[in-house]
Coordinates of C-alpha atoms in Angstrom, one line a residue:
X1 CA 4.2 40.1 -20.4
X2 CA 5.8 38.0 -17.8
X3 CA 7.1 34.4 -19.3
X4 CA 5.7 31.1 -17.7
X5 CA 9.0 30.8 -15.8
X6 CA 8.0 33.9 -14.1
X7 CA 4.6 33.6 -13.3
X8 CA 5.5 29.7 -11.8
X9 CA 8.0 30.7 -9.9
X10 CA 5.5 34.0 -8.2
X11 CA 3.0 31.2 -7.2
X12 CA 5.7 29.0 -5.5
X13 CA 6.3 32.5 -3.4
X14 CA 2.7 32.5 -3.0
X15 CA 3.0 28.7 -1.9
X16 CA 6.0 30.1 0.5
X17 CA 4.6 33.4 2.2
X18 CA 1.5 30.9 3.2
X19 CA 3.5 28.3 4.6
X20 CA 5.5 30.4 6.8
X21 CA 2.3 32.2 8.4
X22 CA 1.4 28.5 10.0
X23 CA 2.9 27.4 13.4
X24 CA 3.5 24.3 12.8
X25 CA 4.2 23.3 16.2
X26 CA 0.5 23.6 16.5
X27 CA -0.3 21.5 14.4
X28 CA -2.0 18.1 15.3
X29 CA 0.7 15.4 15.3
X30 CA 3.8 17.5 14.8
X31 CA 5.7 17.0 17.4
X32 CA 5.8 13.1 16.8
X33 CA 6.1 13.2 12.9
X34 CA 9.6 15.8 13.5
X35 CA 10.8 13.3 16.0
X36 CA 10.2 10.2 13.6
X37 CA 11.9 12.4 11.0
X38 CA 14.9 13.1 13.4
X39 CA 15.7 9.6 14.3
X40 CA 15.7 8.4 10.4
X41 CA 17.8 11.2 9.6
X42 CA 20.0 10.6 12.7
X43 CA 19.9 6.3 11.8
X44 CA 20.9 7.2 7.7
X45 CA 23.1 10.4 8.3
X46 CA 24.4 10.8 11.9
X47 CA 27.1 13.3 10.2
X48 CA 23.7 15.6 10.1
X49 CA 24.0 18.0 13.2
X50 CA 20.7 17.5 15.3
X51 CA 20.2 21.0 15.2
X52 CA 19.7 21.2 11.6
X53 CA 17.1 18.3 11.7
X54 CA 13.7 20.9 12.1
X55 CA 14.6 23.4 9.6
X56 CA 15.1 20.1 7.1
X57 CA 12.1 18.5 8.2
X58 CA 10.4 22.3 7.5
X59 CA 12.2 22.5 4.1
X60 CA 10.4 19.0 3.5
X61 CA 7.0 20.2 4.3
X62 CA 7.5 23.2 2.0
X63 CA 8.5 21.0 -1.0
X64 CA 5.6 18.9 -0.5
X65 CA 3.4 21.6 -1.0
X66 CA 5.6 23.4 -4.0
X67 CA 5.1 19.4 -5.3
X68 CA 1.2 19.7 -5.2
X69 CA 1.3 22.9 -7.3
X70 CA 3.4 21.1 -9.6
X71 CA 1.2 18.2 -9.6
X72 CA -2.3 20.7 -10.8
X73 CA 0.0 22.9 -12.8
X74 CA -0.2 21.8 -16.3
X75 CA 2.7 23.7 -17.8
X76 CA 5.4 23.0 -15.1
X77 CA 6.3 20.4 -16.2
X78 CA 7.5 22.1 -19.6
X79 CA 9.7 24.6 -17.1
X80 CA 12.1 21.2 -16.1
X81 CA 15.2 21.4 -16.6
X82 CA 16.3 17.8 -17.8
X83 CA 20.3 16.8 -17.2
X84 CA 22.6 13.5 -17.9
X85 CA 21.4 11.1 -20.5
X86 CA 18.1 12.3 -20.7
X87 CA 18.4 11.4 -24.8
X88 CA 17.2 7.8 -23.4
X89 CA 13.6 8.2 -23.8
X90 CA 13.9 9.6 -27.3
X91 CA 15.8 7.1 -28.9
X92 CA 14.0 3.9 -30.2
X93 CA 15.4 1.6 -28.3
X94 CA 11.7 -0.3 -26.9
X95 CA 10.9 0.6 -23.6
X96 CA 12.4 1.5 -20.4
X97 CA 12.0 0.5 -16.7
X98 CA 12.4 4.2 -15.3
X99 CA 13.9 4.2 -11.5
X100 CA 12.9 7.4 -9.6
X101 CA 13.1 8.5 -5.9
X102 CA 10.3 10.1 -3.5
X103 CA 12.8 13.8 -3.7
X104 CA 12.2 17.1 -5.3
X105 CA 9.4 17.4 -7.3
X106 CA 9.1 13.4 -8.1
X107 CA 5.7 13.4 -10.4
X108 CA 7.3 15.7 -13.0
X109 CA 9.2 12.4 -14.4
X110 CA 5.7 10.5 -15.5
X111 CA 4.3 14.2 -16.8
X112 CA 7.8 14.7 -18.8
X113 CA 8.0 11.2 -20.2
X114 CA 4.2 11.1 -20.9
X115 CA 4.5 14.7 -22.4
X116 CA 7.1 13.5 -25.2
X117 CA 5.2 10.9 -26.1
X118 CA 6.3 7.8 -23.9
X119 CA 3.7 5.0 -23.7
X120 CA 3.9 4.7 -19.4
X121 CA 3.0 2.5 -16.9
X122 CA 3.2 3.6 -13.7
X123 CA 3.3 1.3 -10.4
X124 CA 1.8 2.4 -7.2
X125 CA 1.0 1.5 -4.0
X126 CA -3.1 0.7 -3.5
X127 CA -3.3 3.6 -0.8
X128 CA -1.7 6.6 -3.5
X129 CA -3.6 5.3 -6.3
X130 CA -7.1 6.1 -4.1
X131 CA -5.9 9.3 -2.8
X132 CA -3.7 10.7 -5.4
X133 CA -4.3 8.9 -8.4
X134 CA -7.7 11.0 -9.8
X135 CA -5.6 13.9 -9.4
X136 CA -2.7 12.2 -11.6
X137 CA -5.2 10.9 -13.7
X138 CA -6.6 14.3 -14.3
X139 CA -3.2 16.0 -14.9
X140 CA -2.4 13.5 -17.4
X141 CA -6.1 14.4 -19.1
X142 CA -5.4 17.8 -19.5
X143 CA -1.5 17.3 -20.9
X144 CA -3.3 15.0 -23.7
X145 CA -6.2 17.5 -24.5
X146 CA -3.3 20.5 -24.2
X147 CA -0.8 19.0 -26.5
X148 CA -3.0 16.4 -28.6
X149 CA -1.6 13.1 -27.2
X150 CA -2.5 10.1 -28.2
X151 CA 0.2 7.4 -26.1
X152 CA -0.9 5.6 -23.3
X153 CA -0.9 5.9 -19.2
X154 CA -2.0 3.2 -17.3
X155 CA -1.6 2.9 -13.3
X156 CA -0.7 -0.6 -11.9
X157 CA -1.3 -0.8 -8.1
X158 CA 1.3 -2.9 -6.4
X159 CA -1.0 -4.0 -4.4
X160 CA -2.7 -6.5 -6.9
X161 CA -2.2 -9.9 -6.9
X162 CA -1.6 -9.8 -10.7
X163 CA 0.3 -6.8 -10.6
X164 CA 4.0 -8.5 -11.5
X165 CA 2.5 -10.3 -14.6
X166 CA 0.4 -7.5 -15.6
X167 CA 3.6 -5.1 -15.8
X168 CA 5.8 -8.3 -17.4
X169 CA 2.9 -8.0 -20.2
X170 CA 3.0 -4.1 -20.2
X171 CA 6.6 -4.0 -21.2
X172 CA 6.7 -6.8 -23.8
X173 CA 4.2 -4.7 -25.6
X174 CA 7.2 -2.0 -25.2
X175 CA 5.4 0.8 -22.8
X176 CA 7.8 1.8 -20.1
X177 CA 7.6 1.4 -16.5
X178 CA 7.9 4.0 -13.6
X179 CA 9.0 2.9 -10.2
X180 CA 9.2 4.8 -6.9
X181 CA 12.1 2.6 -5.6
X182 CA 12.7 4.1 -2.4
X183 CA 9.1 2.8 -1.3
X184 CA 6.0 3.8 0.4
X185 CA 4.6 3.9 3.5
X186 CA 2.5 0.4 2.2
X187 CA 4.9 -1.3 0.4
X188 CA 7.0 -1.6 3.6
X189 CA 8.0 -5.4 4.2
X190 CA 5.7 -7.7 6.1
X191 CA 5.8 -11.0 7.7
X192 CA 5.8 -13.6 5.4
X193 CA 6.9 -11.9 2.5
X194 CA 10.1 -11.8 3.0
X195 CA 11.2 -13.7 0.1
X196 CA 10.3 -10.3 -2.1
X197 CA 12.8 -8.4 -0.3
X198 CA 16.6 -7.7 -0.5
X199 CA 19.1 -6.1 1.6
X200 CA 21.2 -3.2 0.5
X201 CA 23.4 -0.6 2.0
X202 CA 22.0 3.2 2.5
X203 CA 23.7 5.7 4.1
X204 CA 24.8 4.2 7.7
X205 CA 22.4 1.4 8.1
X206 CA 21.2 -1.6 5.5
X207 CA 17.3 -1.4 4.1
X208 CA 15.1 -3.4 2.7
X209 CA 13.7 -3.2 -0.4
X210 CA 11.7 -5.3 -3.0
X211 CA 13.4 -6.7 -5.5
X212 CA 10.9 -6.6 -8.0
X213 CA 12.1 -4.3 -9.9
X214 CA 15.7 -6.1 -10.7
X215 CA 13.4 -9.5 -11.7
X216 CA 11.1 -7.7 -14.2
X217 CA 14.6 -6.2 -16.0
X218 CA 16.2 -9.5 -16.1
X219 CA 12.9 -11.4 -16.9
X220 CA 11.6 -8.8 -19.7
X221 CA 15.5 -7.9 -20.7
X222 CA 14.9 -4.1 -20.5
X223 CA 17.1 -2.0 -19.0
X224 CA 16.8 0.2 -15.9
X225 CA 17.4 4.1 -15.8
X226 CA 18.1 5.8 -12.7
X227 CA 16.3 9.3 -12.7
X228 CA 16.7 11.8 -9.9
X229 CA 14.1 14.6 -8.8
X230 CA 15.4 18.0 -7.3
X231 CA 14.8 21.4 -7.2
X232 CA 17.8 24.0 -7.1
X233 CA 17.6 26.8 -5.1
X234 CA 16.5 28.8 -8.2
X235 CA 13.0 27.1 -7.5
X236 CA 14.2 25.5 -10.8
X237 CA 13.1 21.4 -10.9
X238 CA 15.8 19.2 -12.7
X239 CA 15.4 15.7 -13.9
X240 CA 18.8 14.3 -14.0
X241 CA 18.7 10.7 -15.7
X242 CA 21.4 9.2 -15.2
X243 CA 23.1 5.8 -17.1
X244 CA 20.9 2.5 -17.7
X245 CA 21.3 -0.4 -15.9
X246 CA 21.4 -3.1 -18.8
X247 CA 20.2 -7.0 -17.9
X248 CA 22.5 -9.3 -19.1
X249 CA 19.9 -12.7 -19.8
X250 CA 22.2 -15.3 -19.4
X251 CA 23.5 -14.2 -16.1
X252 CA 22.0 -15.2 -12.8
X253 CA 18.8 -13.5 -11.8
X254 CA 19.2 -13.0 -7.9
X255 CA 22.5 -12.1 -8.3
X256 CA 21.6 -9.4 -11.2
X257 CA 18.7 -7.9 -8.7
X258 CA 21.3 -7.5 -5.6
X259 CA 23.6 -5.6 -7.8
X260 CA 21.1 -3.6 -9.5
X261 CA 18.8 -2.6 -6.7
X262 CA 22.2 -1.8 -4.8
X263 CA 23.7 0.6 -7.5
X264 CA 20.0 2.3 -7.6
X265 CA 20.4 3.1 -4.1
X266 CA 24.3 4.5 -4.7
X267 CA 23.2 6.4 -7.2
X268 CA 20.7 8.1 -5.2
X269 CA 22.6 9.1 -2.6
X270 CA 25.0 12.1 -3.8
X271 CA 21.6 13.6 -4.8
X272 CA 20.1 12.7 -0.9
X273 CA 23.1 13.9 0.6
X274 CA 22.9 17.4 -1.6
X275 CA 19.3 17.8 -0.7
X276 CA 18.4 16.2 2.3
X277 CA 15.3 18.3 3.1
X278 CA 13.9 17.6 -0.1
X279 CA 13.3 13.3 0.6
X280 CA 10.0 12.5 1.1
X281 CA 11.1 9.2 2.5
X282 CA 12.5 10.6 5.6
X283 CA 8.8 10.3 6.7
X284 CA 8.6 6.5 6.3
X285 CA 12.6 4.8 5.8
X286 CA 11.9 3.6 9.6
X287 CA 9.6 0.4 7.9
X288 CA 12.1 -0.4 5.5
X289 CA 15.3 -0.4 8.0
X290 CA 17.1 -3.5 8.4
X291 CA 16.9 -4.1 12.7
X292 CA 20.2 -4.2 14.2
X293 CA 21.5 -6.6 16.7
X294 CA 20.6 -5.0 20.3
X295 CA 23.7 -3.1 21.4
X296 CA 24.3 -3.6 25.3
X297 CA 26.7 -1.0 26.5
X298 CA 26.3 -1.1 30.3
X299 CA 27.5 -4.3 31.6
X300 CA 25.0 -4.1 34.1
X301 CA 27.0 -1.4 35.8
X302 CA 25.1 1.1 37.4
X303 CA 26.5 4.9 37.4
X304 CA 26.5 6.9 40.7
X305 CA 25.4 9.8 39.0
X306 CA 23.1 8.6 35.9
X307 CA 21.9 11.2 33.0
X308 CA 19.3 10.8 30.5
X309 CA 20.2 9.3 27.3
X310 CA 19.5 12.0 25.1
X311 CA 21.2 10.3 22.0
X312 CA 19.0 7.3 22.3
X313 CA 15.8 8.6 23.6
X314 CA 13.5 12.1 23.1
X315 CA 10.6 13.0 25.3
X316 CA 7.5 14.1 23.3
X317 CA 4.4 15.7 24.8
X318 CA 1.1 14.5 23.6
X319 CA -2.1 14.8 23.8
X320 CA -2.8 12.2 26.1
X321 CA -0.1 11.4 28.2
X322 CA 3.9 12.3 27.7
X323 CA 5.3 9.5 25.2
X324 CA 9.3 8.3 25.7
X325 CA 10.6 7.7 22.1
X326 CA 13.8 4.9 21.2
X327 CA 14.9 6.7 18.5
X328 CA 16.9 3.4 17.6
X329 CA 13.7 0.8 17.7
X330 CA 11.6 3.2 17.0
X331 CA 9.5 1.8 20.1
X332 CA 7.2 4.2 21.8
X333 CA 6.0 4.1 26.0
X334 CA 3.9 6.1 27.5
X335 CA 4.9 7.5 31.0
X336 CA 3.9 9.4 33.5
X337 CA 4.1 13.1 34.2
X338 CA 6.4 12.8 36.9
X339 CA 8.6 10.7 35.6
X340 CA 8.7 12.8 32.4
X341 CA 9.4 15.7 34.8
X342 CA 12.2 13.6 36.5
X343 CA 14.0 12.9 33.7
X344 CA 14.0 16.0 32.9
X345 CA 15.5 17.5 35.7
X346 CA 17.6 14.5 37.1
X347 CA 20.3 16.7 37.8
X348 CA 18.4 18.1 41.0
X349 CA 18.0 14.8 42.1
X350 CA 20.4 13.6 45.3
X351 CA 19.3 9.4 44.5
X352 CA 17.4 8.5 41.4
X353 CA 16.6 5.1 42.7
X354 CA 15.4 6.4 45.6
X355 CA 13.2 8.3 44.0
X356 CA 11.7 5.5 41.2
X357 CA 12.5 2.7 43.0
X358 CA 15.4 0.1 42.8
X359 CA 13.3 -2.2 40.0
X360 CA 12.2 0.8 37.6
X361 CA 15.7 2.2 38.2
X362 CA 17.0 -1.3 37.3
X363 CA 14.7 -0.8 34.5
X364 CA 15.6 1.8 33.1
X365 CA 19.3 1.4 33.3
X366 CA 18.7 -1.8 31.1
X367 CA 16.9 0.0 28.6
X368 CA 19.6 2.8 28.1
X369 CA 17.0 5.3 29.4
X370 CA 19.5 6.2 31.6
X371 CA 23.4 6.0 31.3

């Protein structure tokens, strides 16, 4: 009789030999989802070849769906392999403020924790709760009716105006916390709430993220532990926890939630390096990126024979009109056909200007279009 490993790891080939029958160029809004994907990677990991960017950004779309399987299958989450000090959650210690990261198969942390008996809290943003949240809710169910559970789950939307105090309250009464601190689509920062966000270092560029996290730890004294999601080539899903991040009360508060929300993102990247096509976040990093300072590289000098700036800029076909794409601002212009097709083929061209004009040439010469 095949063993559970087995059997799991014939439906993720299942989950596989579907996913390769789709073109996904064909898909509605693939072109500009790849492209969004490129850039971030290209912003956070420039030492990533272009090249390799569509076969990651295809490895990501397979791992999302491996992830929903995991999400409906009750007994993966007895098939993870956990790694580091994963001793913290048995030991009586009170609870936890568990850090984890959008990669690998990330819901198999709150279905671990929650399946050895951990009273957990997880925070969401309002959007997952409504779309993902029954299904959560449900796997949860069954793991309690499965294995005759009687510790508490409760999901905290981040989105409530209560949510910080209700969470503060939630860990006094010692259940544990689970965090997604690498963000969400709608948790990305917005004007006037600046003053809930920090800057820390990620890769090649500085993001922003809430410091929430780093003020609950210090306020409530509990210590934060790092766990990292991935799934080895094996098909194999590991939990790797690695060590807590422990408050100390008398120090200063802002200065503890710089340092701690900064070694959560070190510690994240060795694993985000090692799997890069595994990072759901590559998908939405672009609202969290600290904006650089506008870099001006021309000198209003005009070359004889200008080319398109490839590096800055991709051209994307869609469905209305052709779209021009700053990789860098992450700015999109529509254009027209033509000029699509002239940028396109500017090398059989005797006199850009000539052709666009001297003020659109000036224009796009200022913009970096062309170079």
């Amino acid at each position: 009789m095949p063993t559970a490993r087995v059997l799991y790891k014939k439906e993720l080939a299942r989950c596989r030999e579907y996913f390769e029958r789709v073109d996904l160029r064909k898909e509605r809004g693939y072109l500009m989802k790849f492209t969004t994907f490129s850039a971030n990677m290209e912003n956070i990991m420039p030492f990533i070849p272009r090249s390799q960017h569509e076969s990651l950004f295809r490895e990501l779309l397979l791992q999302q769906a491996f992830t929903t399987f995991d999400q409906q299958c009750l007994s993966a989450g007895d098939l993870v392999k956990l790694s580091g000090a994963y001793d913290v959650f048995t030991k009586m210690e009170g609870p936890k403020i568990y850090c984890t990261y959008h990669l690998g198969s990330y819901r198999q942390l709150t279905s671990v924790l929650f399946r050895n008996g951990v009273d957990c809290v997880l925070l969401v943003g309002n959007t997952m709760n409504r779309q993902q949240g029954g299904d959560l809710q449900a796997h949860i169910d069954g793991l309690r009716e499965k294995h005759g559970l009687t510790n508490v789950f409760r999901i905290v939307e981040t989105g409530s105006p209560s949510a910080g105090l209700t969470v503060l309250r939630e860990l006094k009464a010692g259940r544990s916390l689970i965090v997604y601190v690498d963000g969400s689509p709608e948790t990305a920062p917005e004007p006037g709430e600046e003053n809930q966000f920090l800057s820390v270092k990620f890769g090649h560029r500085r993001v922003m993220t809430r410091k929430g996290v780093g003020y609950l730890s210090h306020a409530a004294g509990v210590p934060i532990v790092p766990v990292v999601s991935y799934r080895k080539a094996s098909l194999t899903n590991v939990l790797h926890f690695l060590n807590p991040i422990r408050p100390i009360r008398e120090s200063n508060r802002d200065m503890y939630c710089q340092e701690a929300m900064q070694q959560l993102y070190d510690a994240f990247w060795p694993y985000l390096s090692r799997y890069p096509g595994q990072w759901e976040g590559w998908n939405y990093i672009q609202s969290f990126l600290e904006p650089e300072a506008p870099q001006r590289g021309t000198n209003g000098r005009r070359s004889a024979r200008p080319v398109f700036n490839q590096d800055r800029y991709s051209l994307c076909d869609l469905e209305q009109a052709p779209i021009l794409f700053d990789r860098r601002l992450y700015q999109t212009y529509e254009i027209t056909e033509d000029l699509r097709d002239l940028l396109l083929n500017l090398g059989s061209v005797d006199s850009v200007e000539g052709v666009v004009g001297e003020e659109m040439f000036g224009e796009l010469v200022e913009m970096e279009v062309l170079c």
